[in-house]
Structures are given as structure tokens and as C-alpha cells.
């Protein structure tokens, strides 16, 4: 939960009673994450930001990515692979992850699935939880890995397809 407030003409974000200012460095990192749709890793963001700020340190990028995700300006995606990824698109949408190379793409669905809304309403009645959101992830092999066809997973998926 974040609340933007103005303090001396600077945007300040209040996250769980901790203030974060939108400093120029943080703004540049945010711009670089939002520019790409490839769900970059922190290393990839660092390389992009370094082109604009050559003397920036990797730790600075990591800390600011964490702050930006806490404020809700970007999303942190944990694909279950060695590196966390980041998404500049904070609107509700789904992802598909390649189980071979770790690539993450947005699922090209235009309208929300009303069945998921119905499921959330049912869960409220069944569990008495107040549902704040949901996470739906798809996994498989990307077209590039399927073309390579050298993964045991790819061979297994081809068998299942018939």
C-alpha cells in the first residue's frame, strides 16, 4: 500500500509508514524498466541504466528496484529461476514462462476472465477471506526452445501433444 504525497514539490511515497522520494536516479531506473517488455533481470536493468549513469553501482540498482516494487511502480516477478525479474506493466495481466530458458512473456489476453472473478467470489464465501488479488502463471517452452528441440522437456511435451 503506497500513498503519493507532495513534499516541497517532490513526489514522496509512503509505504507502511516509510517515506521514499522519487529521486532522479530512481526515476531513470523506473524509465528503463518501463521501456522494455522483456521483464528484465536486475543485471539487465543495471546494464541499461549504466548507459545513462556510467558510475552507478549494481547494489544501488538492486536497492532502488526493491523500493520501486514496494511502492507499486513496478512489479517483482519471481519465476522460480536464479534471477528475479521486473515488470513495468503494473496492470493486472498474466505471464507465461519458458521452463527451459526462463524467458517471461505477457499472455496476450485482452479481457479479464469472468470465471476467475466468480472463483474469487466463491472463495470469499467458502473461506471468509477478503480476496485482494490472485496470481496465475503459465509455464511451457518458448518457440525458440521448441525449435532447438534439444531439451528433454521439449521431447516430453512433443510426446504429450501426440
C-alpha positions as a Markdown table, in Angstrom:
| # | Residue | x | y | z |
|---|---|---|---|---|
| 1 | Unk | 0.0 | 0.0 | 0.0 |
| 2 | Unk | 1.6 | 3.3 | -1.1 |
| 3 | Unk | 0.4 | 6.8 | -0.9 |
| 4 | Unk | 2.0 | 9.5 | -3.1 |
| 5 | Unk | 2.3 | 12.8 | -1.2 |
| 6 | Unk | 3.9 | 16.1 | -2.2 |
| 7 | Unk | 6.7 | 17.4 | 0.0 |
| 8 | Unk | 8.4 | 20.5 | -1.2 |
| 9 | Unk | 7.4 | 19.8 | -4.8 |
| 10 | Unk | 9.0 | 16.3 | -4.8 |
| 11 | Unk | 6.9 | 13.2 | -5.0 |
| 12 | Unk | 7.2 | 11.1 | -1.9 |
| 13 | Unk | 5.8 | 7.6 | -1.5 |
| 14 | Unk | 4.6 | 6.4 | 1.9 |
| 15 | Unk | 4.9 | 2.6 | 2.2 |
| 16 | Unk | 4.0 | 1.1 | 5.5 |
| 17 | Unk | 4.9 | 4.4 | 7.2 |
| 18 | Unk | 8.3 | 4.6 | 5.5 |
| 19 | Unk | 8.9 | 7.5 | 3.1 |
| 20 | Unk | 10.6 | 7.1 | -0.3 |
| 21 | Unk | 11.4 | 10.1 | -2.5 |
| 22 | Unk | 11.3 | 9.9 | -6.3 |
| 23 | Unk | 14.9 | 10.9 | -6.8 |
| 24 | Unk | 16.3 | 11.3 | -10.3 |
| 25 | Unk | 18.2 | 8.1 | -10.1 |
| 26 | Unk | 15.1 | 6.1 | -9.2 |
| 27 | Unk | 13.2 | 7.8 | -12.0 |
| 28 | Unk | 15.8 | 6.7 | -14.5 |
| 29 | Unk | 15.6 | 3.1 | -13.3 |
| 30 | Unk | 11.8 | 3.2 | -13.5 |
| 31 | Unk | 12.0 | 4.6 | -17.1 |
| 32 | Unk | 14.4 | 1.8 | -18.1 |
| 33 | Unk | 12.2 | -0.9 | -16.7 |
| 34 | Unk | 9.1 | 0.6 | -18.3 |
| 35 | Unk | 10.8 | 0.9 | -21.7 |
| 36 | Unk | 11.2 | -2.8 | -22.2 |
| 37 | Unk | 8.6 | -5.6 | -22.3 |
| 38 | Unk | 11.0 | -8.4 | -21.8 |
| 39 | Unk | 10.7 | -8.5 | -18.0 |
| 40 | Unk | 14.4 | -7.7 | -17.4 |
| 41 | Unk | 16.5 | -9.1 | -14.6 |
| 42 | Unk | 18.3 | -6.7 | -12.2 |
| 43 | Unk | 21.5 | -7.3 | -14.2 |
| 44 | Unk | 19.8 | -6.3 | -17.4 |
| 45 | Unk | 18.3 | -3.2 | -15.8 |
| 46 | Unk | 21.8 | -2.3 | -14.4 |
| 47 | Unk | 23.3 | -2.6 | -17.9 |
| 48 | Unk | 20.6 | -0.3 | -19.4 |
| 49 | Unk | 20.9 | 2.3 | -16.6 |
| 50 | Unk | 24.7 | 2.2 | -16.8 |
| 51 | Unk | 24.5 | 3.6 | -20.3 |
| 52 | Unk | 22.8 | 6.7 | -18.8 |
| 53 | Unk | 24.7 | 6.8 | -15.5 |
| 54 | Unk | 28.1 | 5.2 | -16.1 |
| 55 | Unk | 29.3 | 5.3 | -12.4 |
| 56 | Unk | 26.2 | 3.6 | -10.9 |
| 57 | Unk | 26.8 | 0.6 | -8.8 |
| 58 | Unk | 24.9 | -2.7 | -9.0 |
| 59 | Unk | 23.9 | -2.5 | -5.4 |
| 60 | Unk | 22.3 | 0.9 | -6.0 |
| 61 | Unk | 20.2 | -0.6 | -8.8 |
| 62 | Unk | 19.1 | -3.6 | -6.7 |
| 63 | Unk | 18.1 | -1.4 | -3.8 |
| 64 | Unk | 16.1 | 1.0 | -6.0 |
| 65 | Unk | 14.4 | -1.8 | -7.8 |
| 66 | Unk | 13.3 | -3.1 | -4.4 |
| 67 | Unk | 12.0 | 0.4 | -3.5 |
| 68 | Unk | 10.1 | 0.8 | -6.8 |
| 69 | Unk | 8.5 | -2.6 | -6.3 |
| 70 | Unk | 7.5 | -1.8 | -2.7 |
| 71 | Unk | 5.8 | 1.4 | -3.9 |
| 72 | Unk | 3.9 | -0.5 | -6.6 |
| 73 | Unk | 5.5 | 1.4 | -9.5 |
| 74 | Unk | 6.9 | -1.8 | -10.9 |
| 75 | Unk | 6.2 | -5.5 | -10.2 |
| 76 | Unk | 8.7 | -8.0 | -9.0 |
| 77 | Unk | 8.3 | -11.4 | -10.8 |
| 78 | Unk | 9.8 | -14.5 | -9.2 |
| 79 | Unk | 9.8 | -17.1 | -11.9 |
| 80 | Unk | 11.5 | -19.7 | -9.7 |
| 81 | Unk | 14.7 | -19.2 | -11.6 |
| 82 | Unk | 18.0 | -17.9 | -10.3 |
| 83 | Unk | 17.2 | -14.2 | -11.0 |
| 84 | Unk | 14.2 | -12.1 | -10.1 |
| 85 | Unk | 12.6 | -10.2 | -13.0 |
| 86 | Unk | 10.8 | -6.9 | -13.1 |
| 87 | Unk | 7.7 | -5.7 | -15.0 |
| 88 | Unk | 7.0 | -2.1 | -15.7 |
| 89 | Unk | 3.3 | -3.0 | -16.5 |
| 90 | Unk | 1.5 | -2.9 | -13.2 |
| 91 | Unk | -1.9 | -3.5 | -14.6 |
| 92 | Unk | -3.5 | -6.9 | -14.0 |
| 93 | Unk | -2.2 | -9.4 | -16.5 |
| 94 | Unk | -0.8 | -12.9 | -16.8 |
| 95 | Unk | 2.6 | -14.3 | -17.7 |
| 96 | Unk | 3.9 | -17.3 | -19.4 |
| 97 | Unk | 7.4 | -18.6 | -18.5 |
| 98 | Unk | 9.7 | -20.8 | -20.6 |
| 99 | Unk | 10.8 | -23.7 | -18.4 |
| 100 | Unk | 14.0 | -24.2 | -20.3 |
| 101 | Unk | 15.5 | -20.7 | -20.7 |
| 102 | Unk | 13.5 | -18.7 | -18.2 |
| 103 | Unk | 12.1 | -16.1 | -20.7 |
| 104 | Unk | 8.9 | -14.5 | -19.5 |
| 105 | Unk | 6.2 | -13.1 | -21.8 |
| 106 | Unk | 2.9 | -11.4 | -21.2 |
| 107 | Unk | -0.1 | -13.6 | -22.0 |
| 108 | Unk | -2.0 | -11.8 | -24.9 |
| 109 | Unk | -5.4 | -11.8 | -23.3 |
| 110 | Unk | -7.5 | -8.7 | -23.8 |
| 111 | Unk | -10.3 | -9.2 | -21.4 |
| 112 | Unk | -10.3 | -10.5 | -17.8 |
| 113 | Unk | -11.7 | -13.9 | -17.4 |
| 114 | Unk | -15.0 | -13.7 | -15.6 |
| 115 | Unk | -14.6 | -17.2 | -14.3 |
| 116 | Unk | -11.7 | -16.0 | -12.2 |
| 117 | Unk | -14.0 | -13.3 | -10.8 |
| 118 | Unk | -16.6 | -16.0 | -10.0 |
| 119 | Unk | -13.9 | -18.1 | -8.4 |
| 120 | Unk | -12.8 | -15.2 | -6.2 |
| 121 | Unk | -16.4 | -14.6 | -5.1 |
| 122 | Unk | -16.8 | -18.3 | -4.3 |
| 123 | Unk | -13.6 | -18.3 | -2.2 |
| 124 | Unk | -14.8 | -15.4 | -0.2 |
| 125 | Unk | -17.9 | -17.4 | 0.8 |
| 126 | Unk | -16.0 | -20.6 | 1.4 |
| 127 | Unk | -13.1 | -19.3 | 3.3 |
| 128 | Unk | -14.3 | -15.9 | 4.7 |
| 129 | Unk | -11.1 | -14.3 | 3.4 |
| 130 | Unk | -11.1 | -10.9 | 1.8 |
| 131 | Unk | -9.5 | -11.5 | -1.6 |
| 132 | Unk | -7.0 | -8.8 | -2.5 |
| 133 | Unk | -5.9 | -10.4 | -5.8 |
| 134 | Unk | -4.7 | -13.5 | -7.5 |
| 135 | Unk | -1.6 | -14.8 | -9.3 |
| 136 | Unk | -2.0 | -17.1 | -12.3 |
| 137 | Unk | 1.2 | -18.2 | -14.1 |
| 138 | Unk | 1.6 | -20.4 | -17.2 |
| 139 | Unk | 4.6 | -22.5 | -17.9 |
| 140 | Unk | 5.9 | -24.2 | -21.0 |
| 141 | Unk | 8.5 | -24.0 | -23.7 |
| 142 | Unk | 9.0 | -20.8 | -25.8 |
| 143 | Unk | 9.1 | -21.1 | -29.6 |
| 144 | Unk | 12.9 | -20.6 | -29.6 |
| 145 | Unk | 13.5 | -23.5 | -27.2 |
| 146 | Unk | 11.0 | -25.7 | -29.1 |
| 147 | Unk | 12.8 | -25.0 | -32.4 |
| 148 | Unk | 16.1 | -26.1 | -30.8 |
| 149 | Unk | 14.3 | -29.3 | -29.6 |
| 150 | Unk | 17.3 | -30.4 | -27.6 |
| 151 | Unk | 15.6 | -30.3 | -24.2 |
| 152 | Unk | 14.3 | -33.4 | -22.5 |
| 153 | Unk | 11.3 | -31.3 | -21.6 |
| 154 | Unk | 10.7 | -30.4 | -25.2 |
| 155 | Unk | 10.7 | -34.1 | -26.2 |
| 156 | Unk | 8.3 | -34.9 | -23.4 |
| 157 | Unk | 5.9 | -32.1 | -24.5 |
| 158 | Unk | 6.0 | -33.3 | -28.1 |
| 159 | Unk | 5.1 | -36.8 | -27.0 |
| 160 | Unk | 2.1 | -35.4 | -25.0 |
| 161 | Unk | 0.9 | -33.4 | -28.0 |
| 162 | Unk | 0.7 | -36.6 | -30.0 |
